[in-house]
Structure formats: C-alpha cells, structure tokens
Coordinates of C-alpha atoms and ligand atoms in Angstrom, one line a residue:
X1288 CA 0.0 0.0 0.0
X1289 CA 1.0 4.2 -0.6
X1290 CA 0.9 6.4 2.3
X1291 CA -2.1 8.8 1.7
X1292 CA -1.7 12.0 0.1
X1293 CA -0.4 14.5 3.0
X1294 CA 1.5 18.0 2.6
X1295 CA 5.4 18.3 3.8
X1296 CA 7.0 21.3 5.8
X1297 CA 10.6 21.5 6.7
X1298 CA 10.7 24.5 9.0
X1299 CA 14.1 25.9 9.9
X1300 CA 13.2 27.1 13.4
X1301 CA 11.7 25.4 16.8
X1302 CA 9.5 28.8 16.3
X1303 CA 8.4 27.9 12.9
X1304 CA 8.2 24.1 13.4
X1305 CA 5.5 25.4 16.3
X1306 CA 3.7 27.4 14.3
X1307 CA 3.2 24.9 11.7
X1308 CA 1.7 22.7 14.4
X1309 CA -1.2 25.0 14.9
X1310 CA -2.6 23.3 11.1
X1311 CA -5.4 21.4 12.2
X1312 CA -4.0 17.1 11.0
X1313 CA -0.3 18.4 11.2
X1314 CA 2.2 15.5 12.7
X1315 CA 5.7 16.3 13.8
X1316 CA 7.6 14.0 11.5
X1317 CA 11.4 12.8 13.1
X1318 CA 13.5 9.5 12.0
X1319 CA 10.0 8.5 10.5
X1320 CA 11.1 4.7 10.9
X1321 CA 7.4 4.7 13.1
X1322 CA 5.7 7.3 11.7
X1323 CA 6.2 6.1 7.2
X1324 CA 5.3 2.6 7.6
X1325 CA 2.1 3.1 9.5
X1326 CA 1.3 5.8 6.5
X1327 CA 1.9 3.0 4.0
X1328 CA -0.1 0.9 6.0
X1329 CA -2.8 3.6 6.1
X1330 CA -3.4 3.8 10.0
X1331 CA -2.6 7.5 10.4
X1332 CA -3.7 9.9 7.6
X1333 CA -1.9 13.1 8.0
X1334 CA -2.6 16.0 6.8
X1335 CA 0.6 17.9 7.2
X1336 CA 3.9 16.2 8.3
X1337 CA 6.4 18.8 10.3
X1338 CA 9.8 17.3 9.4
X1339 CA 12.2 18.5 12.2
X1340 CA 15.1 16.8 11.2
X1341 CA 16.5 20.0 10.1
X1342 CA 15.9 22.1 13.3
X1343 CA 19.2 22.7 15.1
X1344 CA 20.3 22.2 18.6
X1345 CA 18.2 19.0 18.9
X1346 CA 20.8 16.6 18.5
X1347 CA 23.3 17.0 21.4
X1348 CA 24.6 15.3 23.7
X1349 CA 25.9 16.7 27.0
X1350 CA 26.8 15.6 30.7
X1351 CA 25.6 18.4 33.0
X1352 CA 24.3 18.2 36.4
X1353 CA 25.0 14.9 37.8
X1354 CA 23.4 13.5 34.6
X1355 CA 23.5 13.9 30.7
X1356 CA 21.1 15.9 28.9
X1357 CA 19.9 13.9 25.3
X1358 CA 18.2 16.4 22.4
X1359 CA 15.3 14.5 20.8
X1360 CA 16.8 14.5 17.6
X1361 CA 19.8 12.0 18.9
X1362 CA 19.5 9.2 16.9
X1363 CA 19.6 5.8 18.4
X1364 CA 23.1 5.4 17.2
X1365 CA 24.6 8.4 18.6
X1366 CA 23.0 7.5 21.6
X1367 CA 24.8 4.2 21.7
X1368 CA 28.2 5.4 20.6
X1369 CA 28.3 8.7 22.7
X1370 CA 31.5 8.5 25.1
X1371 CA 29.3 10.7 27.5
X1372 CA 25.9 8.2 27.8
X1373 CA 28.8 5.3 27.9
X1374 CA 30.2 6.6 30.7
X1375 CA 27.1 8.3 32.8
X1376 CA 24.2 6.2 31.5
X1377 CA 25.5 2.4 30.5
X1378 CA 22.1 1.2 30.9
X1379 CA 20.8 3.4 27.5
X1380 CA 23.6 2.1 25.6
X1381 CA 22.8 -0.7 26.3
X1382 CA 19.3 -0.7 25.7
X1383 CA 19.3 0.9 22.5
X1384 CA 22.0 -2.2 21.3
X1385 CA 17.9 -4.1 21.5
X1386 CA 16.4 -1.9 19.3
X1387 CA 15.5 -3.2 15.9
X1388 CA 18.5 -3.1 13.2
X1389 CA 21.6 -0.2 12.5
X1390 CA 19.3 1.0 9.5
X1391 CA 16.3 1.9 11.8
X1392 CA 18.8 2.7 14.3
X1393 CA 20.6 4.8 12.2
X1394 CA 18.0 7.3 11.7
X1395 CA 15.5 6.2 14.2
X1396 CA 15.6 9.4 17.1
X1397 CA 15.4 9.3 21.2
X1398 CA 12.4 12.0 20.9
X1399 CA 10.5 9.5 18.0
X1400 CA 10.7 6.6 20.2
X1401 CA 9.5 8.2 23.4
X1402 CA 6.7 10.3 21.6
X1403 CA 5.3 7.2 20.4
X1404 CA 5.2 5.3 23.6
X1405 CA 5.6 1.7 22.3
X1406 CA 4.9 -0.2 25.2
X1407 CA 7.2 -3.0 24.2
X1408 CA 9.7 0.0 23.4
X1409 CA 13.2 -0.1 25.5
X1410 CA 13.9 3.8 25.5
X1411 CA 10.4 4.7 27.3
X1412 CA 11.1 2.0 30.1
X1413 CA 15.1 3.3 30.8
X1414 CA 13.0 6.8 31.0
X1415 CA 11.1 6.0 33.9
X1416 CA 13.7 3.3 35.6
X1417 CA 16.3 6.7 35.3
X1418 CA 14.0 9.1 36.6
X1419 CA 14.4 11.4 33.6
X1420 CA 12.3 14.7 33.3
X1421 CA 11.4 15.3 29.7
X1422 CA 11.7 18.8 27.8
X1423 CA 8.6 19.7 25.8
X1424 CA 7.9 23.0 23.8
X1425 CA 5.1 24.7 22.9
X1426 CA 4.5 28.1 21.6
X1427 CA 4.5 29.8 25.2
X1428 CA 7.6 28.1 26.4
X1429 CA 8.9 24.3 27.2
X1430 CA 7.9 22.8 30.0
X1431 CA 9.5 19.8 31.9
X1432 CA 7.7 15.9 32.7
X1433 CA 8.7 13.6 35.0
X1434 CA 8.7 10.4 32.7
X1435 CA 6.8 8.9 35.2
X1436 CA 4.1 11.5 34.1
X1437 CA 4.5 11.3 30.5
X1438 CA 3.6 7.8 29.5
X1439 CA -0.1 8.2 30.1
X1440 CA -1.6 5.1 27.5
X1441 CA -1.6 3.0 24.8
X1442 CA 0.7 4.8 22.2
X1443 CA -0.7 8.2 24.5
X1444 CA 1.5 10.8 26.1
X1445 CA 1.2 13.9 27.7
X1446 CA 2.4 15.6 24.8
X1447 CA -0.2 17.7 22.8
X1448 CA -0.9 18.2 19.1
X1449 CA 1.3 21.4 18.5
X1450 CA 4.5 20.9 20.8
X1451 CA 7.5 19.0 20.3
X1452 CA 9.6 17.0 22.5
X1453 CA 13.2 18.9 22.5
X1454 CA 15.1 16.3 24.6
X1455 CA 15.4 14.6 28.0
X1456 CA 17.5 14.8 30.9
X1457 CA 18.8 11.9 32.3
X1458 CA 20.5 11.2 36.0
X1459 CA 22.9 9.1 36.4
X1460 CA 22.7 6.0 38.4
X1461 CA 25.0 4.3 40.9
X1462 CA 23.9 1.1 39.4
X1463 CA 21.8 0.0 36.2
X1464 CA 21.0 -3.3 34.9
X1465 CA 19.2 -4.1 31.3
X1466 CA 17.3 -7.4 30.3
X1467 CA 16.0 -8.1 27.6
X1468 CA 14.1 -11.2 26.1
X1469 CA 12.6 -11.1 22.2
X1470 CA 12.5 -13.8 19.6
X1471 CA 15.2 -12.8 17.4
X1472 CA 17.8 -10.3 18.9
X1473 CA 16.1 -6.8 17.5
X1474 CA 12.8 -8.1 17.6
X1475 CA 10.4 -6.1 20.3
X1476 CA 10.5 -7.5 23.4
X1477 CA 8.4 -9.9 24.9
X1478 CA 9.2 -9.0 28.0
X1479 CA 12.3 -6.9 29.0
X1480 CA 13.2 -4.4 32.2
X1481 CA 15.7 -1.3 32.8
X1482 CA 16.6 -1.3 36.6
X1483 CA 18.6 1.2 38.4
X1484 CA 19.8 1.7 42.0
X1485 CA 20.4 4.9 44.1
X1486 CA 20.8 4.1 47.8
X1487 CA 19.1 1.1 49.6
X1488 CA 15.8 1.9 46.9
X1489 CA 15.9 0.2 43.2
X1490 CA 13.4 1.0 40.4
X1491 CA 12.6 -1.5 38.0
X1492 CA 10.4 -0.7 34.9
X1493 CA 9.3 -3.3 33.0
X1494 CA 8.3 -3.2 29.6
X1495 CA 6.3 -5.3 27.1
X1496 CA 3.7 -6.4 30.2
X1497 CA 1.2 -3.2 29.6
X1498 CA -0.3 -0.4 27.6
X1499 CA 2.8 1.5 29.0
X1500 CA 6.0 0.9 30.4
X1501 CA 5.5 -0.6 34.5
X1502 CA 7.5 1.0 37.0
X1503 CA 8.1 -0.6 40.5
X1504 CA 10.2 1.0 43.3
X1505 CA 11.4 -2.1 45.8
X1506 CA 14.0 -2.3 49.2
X1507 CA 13.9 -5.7 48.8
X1508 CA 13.5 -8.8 46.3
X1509 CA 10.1 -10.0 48.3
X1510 CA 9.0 -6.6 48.2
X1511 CA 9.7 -6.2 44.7
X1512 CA 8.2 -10.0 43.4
X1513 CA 4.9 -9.4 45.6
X1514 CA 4.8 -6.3 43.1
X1515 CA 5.3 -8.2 39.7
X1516 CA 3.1 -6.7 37.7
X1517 CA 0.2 -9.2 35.6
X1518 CA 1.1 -9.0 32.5
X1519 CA -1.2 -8.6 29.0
X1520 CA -0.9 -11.9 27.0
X1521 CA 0.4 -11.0 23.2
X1522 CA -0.3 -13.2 20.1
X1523 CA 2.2 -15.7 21.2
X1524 CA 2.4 -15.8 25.1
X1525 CA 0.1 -16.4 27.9
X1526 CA -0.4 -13.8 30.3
X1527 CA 0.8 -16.8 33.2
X1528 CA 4.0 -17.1 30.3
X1529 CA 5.0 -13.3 30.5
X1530 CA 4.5 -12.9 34.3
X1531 CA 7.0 -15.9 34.8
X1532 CA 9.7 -14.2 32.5
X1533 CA 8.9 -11.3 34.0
X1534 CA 10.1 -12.9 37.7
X1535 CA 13.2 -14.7 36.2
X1536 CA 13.8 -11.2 34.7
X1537 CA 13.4 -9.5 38.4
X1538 CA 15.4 -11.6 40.2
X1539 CA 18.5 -11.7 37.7
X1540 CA 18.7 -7.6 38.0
X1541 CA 18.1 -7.7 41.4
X1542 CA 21.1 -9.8 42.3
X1543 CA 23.5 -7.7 39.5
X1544 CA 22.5 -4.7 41.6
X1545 CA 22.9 -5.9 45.1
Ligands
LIG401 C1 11.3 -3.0 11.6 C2 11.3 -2.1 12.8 C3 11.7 -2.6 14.0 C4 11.7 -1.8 15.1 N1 12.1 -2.3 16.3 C5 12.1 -1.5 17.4 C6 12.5 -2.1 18.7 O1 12.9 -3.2 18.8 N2 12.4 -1.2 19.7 C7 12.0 0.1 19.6 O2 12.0 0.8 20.6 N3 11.7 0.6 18.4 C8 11.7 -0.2 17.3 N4 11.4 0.4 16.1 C9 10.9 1.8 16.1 C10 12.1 2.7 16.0 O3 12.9 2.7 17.2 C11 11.7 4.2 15.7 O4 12.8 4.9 15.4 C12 11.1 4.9 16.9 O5 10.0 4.3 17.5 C13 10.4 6.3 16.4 O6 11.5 7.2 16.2 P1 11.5 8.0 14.9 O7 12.5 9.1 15.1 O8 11.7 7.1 13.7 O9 10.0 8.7 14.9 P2 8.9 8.9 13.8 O10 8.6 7.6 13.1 O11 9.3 10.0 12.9 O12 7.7 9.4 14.7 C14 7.1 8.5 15.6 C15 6.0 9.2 16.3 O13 6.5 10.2 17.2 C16 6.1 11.5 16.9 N5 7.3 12.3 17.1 C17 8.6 12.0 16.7 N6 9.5 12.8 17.2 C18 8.8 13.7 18.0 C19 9.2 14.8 18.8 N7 10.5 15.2 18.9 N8 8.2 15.5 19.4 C20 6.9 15.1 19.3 N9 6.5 14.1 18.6 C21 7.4 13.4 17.9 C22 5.7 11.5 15.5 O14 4.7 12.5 15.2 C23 5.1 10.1 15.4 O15 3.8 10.1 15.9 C24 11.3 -0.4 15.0 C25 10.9 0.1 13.8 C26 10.9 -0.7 12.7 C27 10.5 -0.2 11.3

C-alpha cells in the first residue's frame, strides 16, 4: 500500500516548526522509521507532516548536572556510541543495542521513540527506571515531565498536538541493569526491564507487560516479586507465560544490583 496524500513542511526554526503545528492534521515528523510505515499501511492519515530533522540544537549530547542531557533529535546510534551516555548512563547504551537493526537505528531518534510510547519499546522504560524529566515545547515556552508523568496510555502521552519533544535529561545512576528477552535479537520485546539503584531503593520498569512501560520502586526482592506486575498476553504468550519471565527477569537484576 501508498501512504495517503499528505502535505510536507521543513521548517528551519523550533518557532516555525511550532507554528506549523497549529494546522489542524499536522504531525511532527522525526526519524520516520514509526511514523512512514504506519502511513503506508494507512493507519494515520496526516494531513501535514512537520519534518524537524533540520531544526538545530536538537541533536546533542551533554553531561551536566550529575546526569546527561539527550536532544530529541539523537538518533539511536549516537545515543549508543556517545563517550558521555557510555560513561554516565550504560544502561541506555545498552538498551538501544535491542532496538531493531543499525538501518532503523541509524535514523531512528530518542524523541520518536519516546513520543510514540511503544509499550514493548526499551527507550520509554530506561525513561522511567532513570528518573528522567522530559523537555517539551510549545508556543508559550517548554515545560519539563517527569517520565513517570508522560507515559499516560496506549501509544498516548502527555504531549499535545502542537508541541514538540526537544530532549530529556537523564540522572545518572549508581547502578543499572538491562534485560531483555525477544524472539530474534532486534525483535520487540516480549518482556524486557531497565533497573537502576540509588541508595538502599531500586526502580525496575518493565516493559512489554502493559499499555505502558511498568514501573516498580522495591527495598527488597520479596518486596519487589509481591509487586510483579500481571502482564497482558500477546499473540504468542500467555499472560501466566510473560509474568514468569517477568520474575526470572526481576530476580537476575536484582542480584547484578545488590
Ligand atoms: C522493523 C522495525 C523494527 C523496530 N524495532 C524496534 C524495537 O525493537 N524497539 C524500539 O523501541 N523501536 C523499534 N522500532 C521503532 C524505532 O525505534 C523508531 O525509530 C522509533 O520508535 C520512532 O522514532 P522516529 O524518530 O523514527 O520517529 P517517527 O517515526 O518520525 O515518529 C514516531 C511518532 O513520534 C512523533 N514524534 C517523533 N518525534 C517527535 C518529537 N520530537 N516531538 C513530538 N512528537 C514526535 C511522530 O509524530 C510520530 O507520531 C522499530 C521500527 C521498525 C520499522
């Protein structure tokens, strides 16, 4: 199938790329790795795409503040060859190492993936297990979200039609652990987590098991297994299935963090 007919902006400027937003249908367009093939397979219908690959700014990469602060327009590669996420944030280098293949990855952005809210997505679930606040602008100004905010539903955020995500800041972590398992290395997860420590308290999100990434805070392993989350069955695992993995998965990051 062809995408449906839609009109294309490339603005130069966060201002313009704002104001083009305001056209009723318009859709920010990023890495479009999400975004083209569900045009060709006609389940969004566009009006306007907003292509922001050309605004500047949006694609670096600094540590600041105890933490490193990621500009939506990183790509999934720079985010996994960056000395400074390497050295800060392991656990997002080494999630994005799960995500599909180096073509998607290669154009593929941070900001795409978390607008999108996959719920069998890695970046959204090392979002919330980091504690990262994401940027968001909007014709009066940016404001910041606690990821833990910002995932609100199925493929649903607390992003609006006319702003733009700009980036994400990210703390570091004394200690961060990423497990994944799919099919096929690159395949979406069937059930995966991002876990970090900071002091006696860990925070494990799980991904894969809901409409949106699952975040549990823990002291202990008991504490944390009474908390498993049930998870949804898919087209090829029970619900009992997932919430097994989902265990094995617990207890494996809990005893590389201890
Ligand atoms: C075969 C295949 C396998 C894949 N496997 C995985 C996988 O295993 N794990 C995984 O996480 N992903 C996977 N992906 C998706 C990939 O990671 C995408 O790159 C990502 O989900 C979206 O990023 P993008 O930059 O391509 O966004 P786009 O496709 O351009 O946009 C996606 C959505 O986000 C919105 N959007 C994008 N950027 C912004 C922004 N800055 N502000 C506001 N809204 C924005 C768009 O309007 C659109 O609704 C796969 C994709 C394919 C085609």
């Amino acid at each position: 199938m062809k995408a449906p007919p839609f009109a294309y902006a490339k603005p130069r400027s966060l201002a313009e790329a704002l104001e083009l937003l305001q056209h009723p249908g318009a859709k920010v367009l990023a890495g479009g790795q999400s975004l083209i093939p569900s045009l060709n397979m006609r389940l969004s219908s566009p009006e306007l795409l907003v292509d922001i690959t050309g605004l500047k700014g949006l694609a670096n990469i600094e540590a600041r503040d105890g933490g490193v602060r990621i500009g939506a327009l990183c790509t999934h590669t720079s985010v996994e060859r960056s000395p400074e996420v390497r050295e800060h944030l392991p656990l997002l280098a080494e999630a994005v190492a799960h995500i599909a293949h180096p073509a998607i990855r290669n154009r593929g952005t941070l900001g795409g993936s978390l607008a999108l809210a996959d719920p069998n997505a890695e970046l959204p679930a090392c979002a919330l297990a980091l504690d990262a606040v994401l940027i968001v602008a909007g014709r009066k100004g940016e404001r910041r979200v606690p990821a833990s905010a910002f995932f609100k539903a199925l493929f649903e955020t607390d992003l609006k039609p006319d702003e733009i995500l700009v980036g994400a800041e990210f703390p570091k972590a004394a200690k961060s652990v990423f497990l994944e398992l799919a099919r096929r290395q690159g395949d979406y997860a069937i059930v995966g987590l991002a876990a970090t420590s900071r002091g006696a308290e860990k925070r494990v999100a799980f991904f894969g098991v809901a409409a949106t990434p699952i975040l549990l805070k823990a002291k202990s392993l008991e504490e944390a297994l009474k908390a498993l989350p049930t998870p949804n069955a898919d087209l090829y695992n029970t619900s009992a299935t997932k919430r097994h993995l989902a265990g094995v998965l617990l207890e494996r990051a809990w005893n590389k963090l201890s």
